[in-house]
PDB file of C-alpha atoms in Angstrom:
ATOM      1  CA  UNK A 934       0.101  -0.996 -36.381  1.00 56.00           C
ATOM      2  CA  UNK A 935      -1.103   1.930 -34.750  1.00 59.00           C
ATOM      3  CA  UNK A 936      -3.359   0.042 -32.609  1.00 59.00           C
ATOM      4  CA  UNK A 937      -0.387  -2.410 -31.069  1.00 55.00           C
ATOM      5  CA  UNK A 938       1.619   0.655 -30.317  1.00 57.00           C
ATOM      6  CA  UNK A 939      -1.319   1.746 -28.587  1.00 57.00           C
ATOM      7  CA  UNK A 940      -1.428  -1.040 -26.792  1.00 54.00           C
ATOM      8  CA  UNK A 941       2.163  -1.718 -25.976  1.00 55.00           C
ATOM      9  CA  UNK A 942       1.867   2.698 -24.993  1.00 54.00           C
ATOM     10  CA  UNK A 943      -1.423   2.075 -22.551  1.00 54.00           C
ATOM     11  CA  UNK A 944       0.025  -0.955 -20.994  1.00 55.00           C
ATOM     12  CA  UNK A 945       1.120  -0.407 -17.749  1.00 58.00           C
ATOM     13  CA  UNK A 946       2.558  -3.273 -14.522  1.00 84.00           C
ATOM     14  CA  UNK A 947       0.796  -2.817 -11.404  1.00 87.00           C
ATOM     15  CA  UNK A 948      -2.827  -2.257 -11.001  1.00 88.00           C
ATOM     16  CA  UNK A 949      -4.405  -2.299  -7.271  1.00 89.00           C
ATOM     17  CA  UNK A 950      -8.336  -2.757  -7.688  1.00 90.00           C
ATOM     18  CA  UNK A 951      -8.863  -3.219  -3.972  1.00 89.00           C
ATOM     19  CA  UNK A 952      -6.643  -2.895  -0.353  1.00 90.00           C
ATOM     20  CA  UNK A 953      -8.360  -3.802   2.780  1.00 90.00           C
ATOM     21  CA  UNK A 954      -5.865  -3.317   6.646  1.00 91.00           C
ATOM     22  CA  UNK A 955      -7.051  -5.216   9.204  1.00 90.00           C
ATOM     23  CA  UNK A 956      -7.302  -4.723  12.787  1.00 88.00           C
ATOM     24  CA  UNK A 957      -4.299  -4.518  14.163  1.00 86.00           C
ATOM     25  CA  UNK A 958      -3.418  -5.862  17.833  1.00 84.00           C
ATOM     26  CA  UNK A 959      -0.076  -5.889  20.127  1.00 81.00           C
ATOM     27  CA  UNK A 960      -0.681  -7.828  22.857  1.00 82.00           C
ATOM     28  CA  UNK A 961       1.935  -7.670  25.348  1.00 81.00           C
ATOM     29  CA  UNK A 962       4.701 -10.307  25.575  1.00 84.00           C
ATOM     30  CA  UNK A 963       4.668 -10.676  21.746  1.00 85.00           C
ATOM     31  CA  UNK A 964       6.455 -10.096  19.088  1.00 87.00           C
ATOM     32  CA  UNK A 965       5.493  -9.354  15.740  1.00 87.00           C
ATOM     33  CA  UNK A 966       6.666 -10.965  12.519  1.00 90.00           C
ATOM     34  CA  UNK A 967       5.823  -9.858   9.289  1.00 91.00           C
ATOM     35  CA  UNK A 968       4.339 -12.266   6.475  1.00 92.00           C
ATOM     36  CA  UNK A 969       3.070 -12.517   2.640  1.00 92.00           C
ATOM     37  CA  UNK A 970       0.631 -14.839   1.229  1.00 91.00           C
ATOM     38  CA  UNK A 971       0.485 -13.851  -2.480  1.00 90.00           C
ATOM     39  CA  UNK A 972      -1.231 -16.177  -5.227  1.00 89.00           C
ATOM     40  CA  UNK A 973      -1.429 -15.556  -8.826  1.00 88.00           C
ATOM     41  CA  UNK A 974      -3.119 -16.721 -11.775  1.00 88.00           C
ATOM     42  CA  UNK A 975      -2.634 -15.734 -15.698  1.00 87.00           C
ATOM     43  CA  UNK A 976      -5.559 -13.364 -17.511  1.00 87.00           C
ATOM     44  CA  UNK A 977      -6.582 -12.750 -21.164  1.00 85.00           C
ATOM     45  CA  UNK A 978      -7.536  -9.823 -22.383  1.00 83.00           C
ATOM     46  CA  UNK A 979      -9.747 -10.737 -25.649  1.00 81.00           C
ATOM     47  CA  UNK A 980      -9.998  -7.055 -26.388  1.00 78.00           C
ATOM     48  CA  UNK A 981      -6.548  -6.347 -26.353  1.00 82.00           C
ATOM     49  CA  UNK A 982      -5.813 -10.011 -28.325  1.00 81.00           C
ATOM     50  CA  UNK A 983      -8.155  -8.604 -31.371  1.00 80.00           C
ATOM     51  CA  UNK A 984      -6.832  -5.369 -31.464  1.00 81.00           C
ATOM     52  CA  UNK A 985      -3.225  -6.662 -31.764  1.00 81.00           C
ATOM     53  CA  UNK A 986      -4.773  -9.057 -34.021  1.00 79.00           C
ATOM     54  CA  UNK A 987      -6.070  -7.027 -35.882  1.00 78.00           C
ATOM     55  CA  UNK A 988      -2.682  -4.820 -36.354  1.00 79.00           C
ATOM     56  CA  UNK A 989      -0.708  -7.556 -37.074  1.00 77.00           C
ATOM     57  CA  UNK A 990      -2.948  -9.320 -39.971  1.00 75.00           C
ATOM     58  CA  UNK A 991      -3.887  -5.820 -41.382  1.00 71.00           C
ATOM     59  CA  UNK A 992      -5.365  -7.049 -44.496  1.00 68.00           C
ATOM     60  CA  UNK A 993      -5.464 -10.992 -43.945  1.00 70.00           C
ATOM     61  CA  UNK A 994      -8.182 -11.717 -42.109  1.00 73.00           C
ATOM     62  CA  UNK A 995      -7.689  -8.935 -39.432  1.00 73.00           C
ATOM     63  CA  UNK A 996     -11.241  -8.096 -39.495  1.00 76.00           C
ATOM     64  CA  UNK A 997     -12.379 -11.556 -38.461  1.00 78.00           C
ATOM     65  CA  UNK A 998     -10.297 -11.516 -35.744  1.00 77.00           C
ATOM     66  CA  UNK A 999     -11.260  -7.910 -34.178  1.00 77.00           C
ATOM     67  CA  UNK A1000     -14.920  -9.011 -35.065  1.00 79.00           C
ATOM     68  CA  UNK A1001     -14.637 -12.927 -33.214  1.00 79.00           C
ATOM     69  CA  UNK A1002     -12.887 -11.255 -29.854  1.00 77.00           C
ATOM     70  CA  UNK A1003     -15.688  -8.735 -30.035  1.00 78.00           C
ATOM     71  CA  UNK A1004     -18.268 -11.564 -29.862  1.00 81.00           C
ATOM     72  CA  UNK A1005     -16.101 -13.940 -26.943  1.00 76.00           C
ATOM     73  CA  UNK A1006     -15.827 -11.227 -25.282  1.00 75.00           C
ATOM     74  CA  UNK A1007     -19.507 -11.054 -24.825  1.00 78.00           C
ATOM     75  CA  UNK A1008     -19.158 -14.083 -22.796  1.00 75.00           C
ATOM     76  CA  UNK A1009     -17.061 -12.459 -20.264  1.00 73.00           C
ATOM     77  CA  UNK A1010     -19.056  -9.318 -19.168  1.00 75.00           C
ATOM     78  CA  UNK A1011     -20.382  -8.162 -15.892  1.00 72.00           C
ATOM     79  CA  UNK A1012     -18.159  -6.007 -13.339  1.00 75.00           C
ATOM     80  CA  UNK A1013     -14.969  -7.333 -12.486  1.00 78.00           C
ATOM     81  CA  UNK A1014     -11.392  -6.823 -11.164  1.00 82.00           C
ATOM     82  CA  UNK A1015      -8.735  -7.171 -13.841  1.00 83.00           C
ATOM     83  CA  UNK A1016      -8.862  -9.440 -16.870  1.00 84.00           C
ATOM     84  CA  UNK A1017     -10.252 -13.375 -17.017  1.00 82.00           C
ATOM     85  CA  UNK A1018      -7.977 -15.757 -16.091  1.00 82.00           C
ATOM     86  CA  UNK A1019      -7.436 -19.011 -17.948  1.00 74.00           C
ATOM     87  CA  UNK A1020      -8.758 -21.523 -14.965  1.00 71.00           C
ATOM     88  CA  UNK A1021     -11.628 -21.410 -12.372  1.00 70.00           C
ATOM     89  CA  UNK A1022     -11.569 -18.022  -9.411  1.00 71.00           C
ATOM     90  CA  UNK A1023     -10.413 -20.836  -7.213  1.00 81.00           C
ATOM     91  CA  UNK A1024      -7.024 -20.119  -7.415  1.00 83.00           C
ATOM     92  CA  UNK A1025      -7.308 -17.720  -4.052  1.00 83.00           C
ATOM     93  CA  UNK A1026      -8.899 -20.203  -2.541  1.00 84.00           C
ATOM     94  CA  UNK A1027      -5.561 -21.459  -1.278  1.00 81.00           C
ATOM     95  CA  UNK A1028      -4.908 -18.548   0.708  1.00 86.00           C
ATOM     96  CA  UNK A1029      -6.350 -19.540   3.668  1.00 84.00           C
ATOM     97  CA  UNK A1030      -4.065 -22.639   4.273  1.00 87.00           C
ATOM     98  CA  UNK A1031      -0.669 -20.645   2.926  1.00 90.00           C
ATOM     99  CA  UNK A1032      -1.674 -18.083   5.885  1.00 89.00           C
ATOM    100  CA  UNK A1033      -1.261 -21.086   8.141  1.00 88.00           C
ATOM    101  CA  UNK A1034       1.510 -22.120   6.688  1.00 90.00           C
ATOM    102  CA  UNK A1035       3.646 -19.189   7.125  1.00 90.00           C
ATOM    103  CA  UNK A1036       1.862 -18.509  10.176  1.00 90.00           C
ATOM    104  CA  UNK A1037       1.482 -22.356  12.349  1.00 88.00           C
ATOM    105  CA  UNK A1038       0.145 -20.468  15.320  1.00 85.00           C
ATOM    106  CA  UNK A1039      -2.305 -18.979  13.970  1.00 85.00           C
ATOM    107  CA  UNK A1040      -1.737 -15.621  16.027  1.00 88.00           C
ATOM    108  CA  UNK A1041      -2.420 -13.111  13.256  1.00 91.00           C
ATOM    109  CA  UNK A1042      -3.088  -9.732  13.724  1.00 90.00           C
ATOM    110  CA  UNK A1043      -3.240  -6.696  10.802  1.00 89.00           C
ATOM    111  CA  UNK A1044      -4.075  -8.822   8.188  1.00 91.00           C
ATOM    112  CA  UNK A1045      -4.393  -6.502   5.208  1.00 92.00           C
ATOM    113  CA  UNK A1046      -5.336  -7.454   2.004  1.00 92.00           C
ATOM    114  CA  UNK A1047      -4.757  -6.716  -1.457  1.00 92.00           C
ATOM    115  CA  UNK A1048      -6.187  -7.600  -5.070  1.00 91.00           C
ATOM    116  CA  UNK A1049      -4.143  -6.111  -8.140  1.00 91.00           C
ATOM    117  CA  UNK A1050      -3.073  -7.091 -11.055  1.00 91.00           C
ATOM    118  CA  UNK A1051       0.268  -7.191 -13.412  1.00 89.00           C
ATOM    119  CA  UNK A1052      -0.716  -5.951 -16.607  1.00 86.00           C
ATOM    120  CA  UNK A1053       1.447  -6.919 -19.821  1.00 85.00           C
ATOM    121  CA  UNK A1054      -0.092  -6.178 -23.415  1.00 85.00           C
ATOM    122  CA  UNK A1055      -2.817  -9.136 -24.175  1.00 85.00           C
ATOM    123  CA  UNK A1056      -1.909 -11.177 -20.382  1.00 87.00           C
ATOM    124  CA  UNK A1057      -1.705 -10.276 -17.379  1.00 88.00           C
ATOM    125  CA  UNK A1058      -0.911 -11.879 -13.624  1.00 89.00           C
ATOM    126  CA  UNK A1059      -4.006 -11.633 -11.526  1.00 90.00           C
ATOM    127  CA  UNK A1060      -2.917 -11.845  -8.336  1.00 91.00           C
ATOM    128  CA  UNK A1061      -4.689 -11.798  -4.700  1.00 91.00           C
ATOM    129  CA  UNK A1062      -1.877 -10.680  -1.808  1.00 92.00           C
ATOM    130  CA  UNK A1063      -2.190 -11.142   2.018  1.00 92.00           C
ATOM    131  CA  UNK A1064       0.131  -9.473   4.031  1.00 92.00           C
ATOM    132  CA  UNK A1065      -0.060  -9.763   8.252  1.00 91.00           C
ATOM    133  CA  UNK A1066       2.449 -10.443  11.410  1.00 91.00           C
ATOM    134  CA  UNK A1067       1.750 -13.309  12.890  1.00 92.00           C
ATOM    135  CA  UNK A1068       2.121 -13.491  17.052  1.00 90.00           C
ATOM    136  CA  UNK A1069       4.899 -14.988  18.795  1.00 88.00           C
ATOM    137  CA  UNK A1070       5.584 -15.135  22.057  1.00 85.00           C
ATOM    138  CA  UNK A1071       8.488 -13.978  23.428  1.00 81.00           C
ATOM    139  CA  UNK A1072      10.927 -15.691  24.016  1.00 77.00           C
ATOM    140  CA  UNK A1073      15.094 -15.438  24.222  1.00 63.00           C
ATOM    141  CA  UNK A1074      15.036 -17.479  20.720  1.00 58.00           C
ATOM    142  CA  UNK A1075      12.598 -14.830  19.439  1.00 54.00           C
ATOM    143  CA  UNK A1076      14.560 -12.559  20.687  1.00 54.00           C
ATOM    144  CA  UNK A1077      17.996 -13.408  19.006  1.00 56.00           C
ATOM    145  CA  UNK A1078      15.925 -14.493  15.656  1.00 54.00           C
ATOM    146  CA  UNK A1079      14.008 -10.895  15.011  1.00 51.00           C
TER     147      UNK A1079
ATOM    148  CA  UNK B 205     -21.505  30.166 -27.646  1.00 74.00           C
ATOM    149  CA  UNK B 206     -23.539  26.956 -27.299  1.00 78.00           C
ATOM    150  CA  UNK B 207     -20.190  24.476 -27.282  1.00 80.00           C
ATOM    151  CA  UNK B 208     -18.462  27.082 -24.844  1.00 82.00           C
ATOM    152  CA  UNK B 209     -21.413  26.601 -22.139  1.00 79.00           C
ATOM    153  CA  UNK B 210     -21.380  22.816 -22.782  1.00 79.00           C
ATOM    154  CA  UNK B 211     -18.149  22.490 -22.430  1.00 77.00           C
ATOM    155  CA  UNK B 212     -18.356  24.935 -18.808  1.00 77.00           C
ATOM    156  CA  UNK B 213     -20.897  22.742 -17.607  1.00 74.00           C
ATOM    157  CA  UNK B 214     -19.144  19.481 -18.404  1.00 73.00           C
ATOM    158  CA  UNK B 215     -16.043  20.825 -16.190  1.00 69.00           C
ATOM    159  CA  UNK B 216     -18.453  21.300 -13.311  1.00 67.00           C
ATOM    160  CA  UNK B 217     -20.444  18.267 -13.073  1.00 67.00           C
ATOM    161  CA  UNK B 218     -17.012  15.584 -13.976  1.00 67.00           C
ATOM    162  CA  UNK B 219     -15.444  13.993 -11.110  1.00 65.00           C
ATOM    163  CA  UNK B 220     -11.894  13.641 -10.678  1.00 83.00           C
ATOM    164  CA  UNK B 221     -12.272  11.079  -7.891  1.00 86.00           C
ATOM    165  CA  UNK B 222     -13.311   7.340  -8.118  1.00 85.00           C
ATOM    166  CA  UNK B 223     -13.540   5.262  -4.810  1.00 89.00           C
ATOM    167  CA  UNK B 224     -12.578   1.827  -5.854  1.00 88.00           C
ATOM    168  CA  UNK B 225     -13.218   0.355  -2.815  1.00 88.00           C
ATOM    169  CA  UNK B 226     -13.746   1.068   1.192  1.00 91.00           C
ATOM    170  CA  UNK B 227     -14.154  -1.731   4.235  1.00 91.00           C
ATOM    171  CA  UNK B 228     -14.645  -1.273   7.901  1.00 92.00           C
ATOM    172  CA  UNK B 229     -13.560  -3.442  10.437  1.00 90.00           C
ATOM    173  CA  UNK B 230     -15.491  -3.788  13.838  1.00 88.00           C
ATOM    174  CA  UNK B 231     -15.784  -0.976  15.820  1.00 88.00           C
ATOM    175  CA  UNK B 232     -14.528  -0.970  19.579  1.00 89.00           C
ATOM    176  CA  UNK B 233     -16.760   0.645  22.445  1.00 87.00           C
ATOM    177  CA  UNK B 234     -14.279   2.702  23.082  1.00 86.00           C
ATOM    178  CA  UNK B 235     -13.711   5.777  20.821  1.00 87.00           C
ATOM    179  CA  UNK B 236     -11.608   8.235  22.372  1.00 88.00           C
ATOM    180  CA  UNK B 237      -7.914   8.269  19.987  1.00 91.00           C
ATOM    181  CA  UNK B 238      -8.391   8.262  15.932  1.00 94.00           C
ATOM    182  CA  UNK B 239      -5.524   6.879  14.081  1.00 94.00           C
ATOM    183  CA  UNK B 240      -5.378   8.064  10.247  1.00 95.00           C
ATOM    184  CA  UNK B 241      -2.182   7.024   7.907  1.00 94.00           C
ATOM    185  CA  UNK B 242      -2.240   7.559   4.424  1.00 95.00           C
ATOM    186  CA  UNK B 243      -0.342   6.708   0.932  1.00 94.00           C
ATOM    187  CA  UNK B 244      -0.279   8.627  -1.874  1.00 94.00           C
ATOM    188  CA  UNK B 245       1.663   7.207  -5.297  1.00 92.00           C
ATOM    189  CA  UNK B 246       1.773   9.293  -8.338  1.00 93.00           C
ATOM    190  CA  UNK B 247       1.304   6.863 -11.668  1.00 91.00           C
ATOM    191  CA  UNK B 248       2.517   9.247 -14.798  1.00 90.00           C
ATOM    192  CA  UNK B 249       1.004   7.776 -18.128  1.00 86.00           C
ATOM    193  CA  UNK B 250      -0.027   4.862 -16.269  1.00 82.00           C
ATOM    194  CA  UNK B 251       3.116   3.853 -15.802  1.00 86.00           C
ATOM    195  CA  UNK B 252       3.180   1.665 -12.203  1.00 86.00           C
ATOM    196  CA  UNK B 253       5.857  -0.928 -11.304  1.00 86.00           C
ATOM    197  CA  UNK B 254       5.327  -1.501  -7.645  1.00 86.00           C
ATOM    198  CA  UNK B 255       2.371  -1.794  -5.009  1.00 87.00           C
ATOM    199  CA  UNK B 256       4.935  -1.991  -2.458  1.00 88.00           C
ATOM    200  CA  UNK B 257       3.869   1.629  -1.198  1.00 91.00           C
ATOM    201  CA  UNK B 258       0.618   0.449   0.813  1.00 91.00           C
ATOM    202  CA  UNK B 259       2.967  -1.969   3.556  1.00 88.00           C
ATOM    203  CA  UNK B 260       3.294   1.770   4.772  1.00 91.00           C
ATOM    204  CA  UNK B 261      -0.198   2.199   6.268  1.00 92.00           C
ATOM    205  CA  UNK B 262       0.395  -0.985   8.598  1.00 90.00           C
ATOM    206  CA  UNK B 263       4.025   0.955   9.655  1.00 90.00           C
ATOM    207  CA  UNK B 264       2.528   4.213  10.161  1.00 93.00           C
ATOM    208  CA  UNK B 265      -0.328   2.885  12.008  1.00 92.00           C
ATOM    209  CA  UNK B 266       1.729   1.082  14.318  1.00 89.00           C
ATOM    210  CA  UNK B 267       3.868   4.289  14.992  1.00 92.00           C
ATOM    211  CA  UNK B 268       0.329   6.193  15.789  1.00 92.00           C
ATOM    212  CA  UNK B 269      -0.483   3.858  18.687  1.00 91.00           C
ATOM    213  CA  UNK B 270       2.721   1.467  19.487  1.00 88.00           C
ATOM    214  CA  UNK B 271       1.219   0.152  22.781  1.00 85.00           C
ATOM    215  CA  UNK B 272      -2.266  -0.178  21.320  1.00 88.00           C
ATOM    216  CA  UNK B 273      -4.799  -2.414  19.622  1.00 89.00           C
ATOM    217  CA  UNK B 274      -6.101  -0.455  16.598  1.00 92.00           C
ATOM    218  CA  UNK B 275      -9.195  -1.572  15.570  1.00 91.00           C
ATOM    219  CA  UNK B 276     -12.821  -0.337  13.771  1.00 92.00           C
ATOM    220  CA  UNK B 277     -10.372   0.523  10.887  1.00 93.00           C
ATOM    221  CA  UNK B 278     -11.969   2.248   7.784  1.00 94.00           C
ATOM    222  CA  UNK B 279      -9.800   2.014   4.770  1.00 94.00           C
ATOM    223  CA  UNK B 280     -10.814   3.739   1.408  1.00 93.00           C
ATOM    224  CA  UNK B 281      -8.998   3.302  -1.600  1.00 91.00           C
ATOM    225  CA  UNK B 282      -9.271   6.119  -4.532  1.00 91.00           C
ATOM    226  CA  UNK B 283      -8.297   7.014  -7.588  1.00 89.00           C
ATOM    227  CA  UNK B 284      -7.990  10.538  -8.394  1.00 89.00           C
ATOM    228  CA  UNK B 285      -7.253  11.667 -12.126  1.00 88.00           C
ATOM    229  CA  UNK B 286      -5.849  15.053 -12.536  1.00 87.00           C
ATOM    230  CA  UNK B 287      -5.408  14.431 -15.978  1.00 84.00           C
ATOM    231  CA  UNK B 288      -6.544  11.898 -17.774  1.00 82.00           C
ATOM    232  CA  UNK B 289      -3.869   9.198 -18.993  1.00 82.00           C
ATOM    233  CA  UNK B 290      -0.869  11.299 -18.021  1.00 86.00           C
ATOM    234  CA  UNK B 291      -1.265  11.487 -14.593  1.00 89.00           C
ATOM    235  CA  UNK B 292      -3.278  10.129 -11.710  1.00 89.00           C
ATOM    236  CA  UNK B 293      -2.423   8.965  -8.225  1.00 91.00           C
ATOM    237  CA  UNK B 294      -3.818   6.036  -5.850  1.00 91.00           C
ATOM    238  CA  UNK B 295      -4.557   7.408  -2.436  1.00 92.00           C
ATOM    239  CA  UNK B 296      -5.375   5.408   0.040  1.00 94.00           C
ATOM    240  CA  UNK B 297      -6.222   6.281   3.395  1.00 94.00           C
ATOM    241  CA  UNK B 298      -6.730   4.085   6.853  1.00 94.00           C
ATOM    242  CA  UNK B 299      -8.275   5.901  10.159  1.00 94.00           C
ATOM    243  CA  UNK B 300      -9.088   3.662  13.239  1.00 93.00           C
ATOM    244  CA  UNK B 301      -9.520   3.797  16.621  1.00 94.00           C
ATOM    245  CA  UNK B 302      -6.236   3.085  18.806  1.00 93.00           C
ATOM    246  CA  UNK B 303      -7.511   1.630  21.689  1.00 91.00           C
ATOM    247  CA  UNK B 304      -4.617   1.242  24.776  1.00 84.00           C
TER     248      UNK B 304
END
């Protein structure tokens, strides 16, 4: 129970793993519209699951569950950011198309990329976030909208 | 005595800042005006509920170079641990050249 409470206690919400700021251009005759693109996948912490299982099961195979988690975690060795995800890493591949959806002109500036994690006990949200500015030509219609 | 020596040695050699990531964009030929933006987030007991503070970097950079382009941006993402588990700070800086 103590381990389980520790897991809960030490869980926080938002972790930043990486942040990168891109070049900022402000060409004349354009206005900048801010946009955000976000893709995410569910992550799973085997270690926390093992600790939680041990605490919940106590004498009923709790140790075995923890050992199983330890063996499973051997398959997830190596440097990484956040937790391993359910499926593959392909969830991040869609950001390119999403950028064009947000800014069809393709004139993007100030593109910042953030790799972050929303963490909860055992599970997590593994997030890739891109924010930037879409450059729009200054017209009367655009001025009114912005 | 040995323990005190060991503790002092540990304090002397232990560090509290961790560089999580560094990135650099293409550096321009005109490098007269350097602009810098930084954001800090104090986090207690590892509880942090938002990463929106990162968006302020772009706003700060735009304010410092309103009529030009900012190129050659070096972004540093650092975590400084003041008291383990109790208090740490996320510290992100971005500095680049304002090309007008």
